[in-house]
Amino acid sequence: MKNLMLKIVAILSYLYTYNLNKQIGRYKRYVYSLWLSRLFAKFGEDTRFDYGAIISGGRNVELGKECIFGKHTEITAFEKWARKVHHPHIYIDDGFICGDYCHITAINKVKIGKNVLLGKFVTITDNSHGESTLQDMDIKPIQRPLYSKGDVVIGDDVWIADKVTICSGVHIGKGAIIAANAVVTKDVPDYCIAAGVPAKIVKTVN
């Protein structure tokens, strides 16, 4: 029986090749992306989402051309939380690419420049659940009002590696590189490399 199954699998592998599977996957992602596009304020030409996307407040989100979003991408623009109204805006420029399980969230503004590359499990957020005050910390975290220290702005041609967290109020300059697992709490100038928790400048390219 096992030999028979192996022969059947071998025959099917000739009929349904790996490349054919990839091609079918591209068509499926194209259709899936068209279905998602209606949720956004702007959805650029040739922008693609892989499966499992979570979109909240898409009418406050603008996506440029030729953007690629990995599996289980989450984009949230919160208009209301804990009875407080917000006016979020997320803008992602052309050529953006992110790996699987990335999360971009805003209550104010997140702006991402052209040709930015994100690894997997990257979080970009302009907000947190409450402030670090006794009054807020005495409330259940999920019920705390969302708090922002300011907008997040990421310049063109930035590379952000796996498992990085970009916190509120941070500006990252053109061409910067953020090393894996970094937590960015302060600005990173143009053409700098930042690493660590919290992230610090480890190299400046002149």
XYZ file of C-alpha atoms in Angstrom, residues 102-183:
82
model
C 3.900 42.309 10.766
C 1.702 44.761 12.667
C 1.275 48.458 11.827
C -1.036 50.421 14.109
C -1.932 54.084 14.595
C -4.157 56.480 16.500
C -2.335 59.545 15.114
C -0.030 59.024 12.140
C 2.349 56.433 10.773
C 4.134 57.425 7.576
C 6.427 54.997 5.750
C 8.567 56.106 2.803
C 9.432 54.442 -0.496
C 11.123 51.064 -0.849
C 11.085 50.233 2.858
C 11.815 46.577 3.672
C 10.535 44.847 6.820
C 11.440 41.385 8.051
C 9.000 39.091 9.853
C 7.237 39.863 13.151
C 7.895 43.626 12.961
C 5.687 46.009 14.962
C 5.317 49.696 14.083
C 3.087 51.581 16.511
C 2.396 55.193 17.439
C 0.444 54.191 20.551
C 0.344 52.112 23.713
C -2.266 51.010 26.206
C -2.187 53.914 28.650
C 0.625 55.940 30.160
C 3.023 54.689 32.827
C 1.115 56.455 35.605
C -0.438 54.945 38.704
C -3.870 56.073 37.547
C -3.590 54.201 34.223
C -1.768 51.212 35.692
C -4.662 50.672 38.097
C -6.921 49.962 35.080
C -7.030 46.656 33.199
C -4.584 47.038 30.264
C -7.236 46.282 27.640
C -9.455 49.053 29.080
C -6.796 51.770 29.282
C -7.125 54.721 26.878
C -4.645 54.544 24.014
C -1.764 56.976 24.432
C 0.650 58.325 21.821
C 3.937 60.175 22.231
C 3.741 61.318 18.599
C 3.810 60.263 14.971
C 6.050 57.557 13.544
C 7.884 58.573 10.365
C 10.142 56.168 8.444
C 12.199 57.524 5.549
C 12.914 56.037 2.137
C 15.075 52.932 1.627
C 15.022 51.840 5.285
C 15.661 48.187 6.159
C 14.069 46.893 9.368
C 15.062 43.338 10.280
C 13.041 40.578 11.992
C 11.235 41.131 15.305
C 11.903 44.864 15.546
C 9.514 47.153 17.437
C 9.249 50.825 16.426
C 7.645 52.869 19.219
C 5.607 56.069 19.108
C 7.226 59.419 18.411
C 10.150 57.862 16.515
C 11.550 59.192 13.222
C 13.879 56.941 11.227
C 16.001 58.594 8.565
C 16.640 57.672 4.949
C 18.674 54.535 4.308
C 18.842 53.525 7.976
C 19.181 49.886 9.060
C 17.533 48.560 12.231
C 19.058 45.288 13.466
C 16.957 42.256 14.421
C 15.134 42.291 17.771
C 15.778 46.009 18.358
C 13.282 48.186 20.229
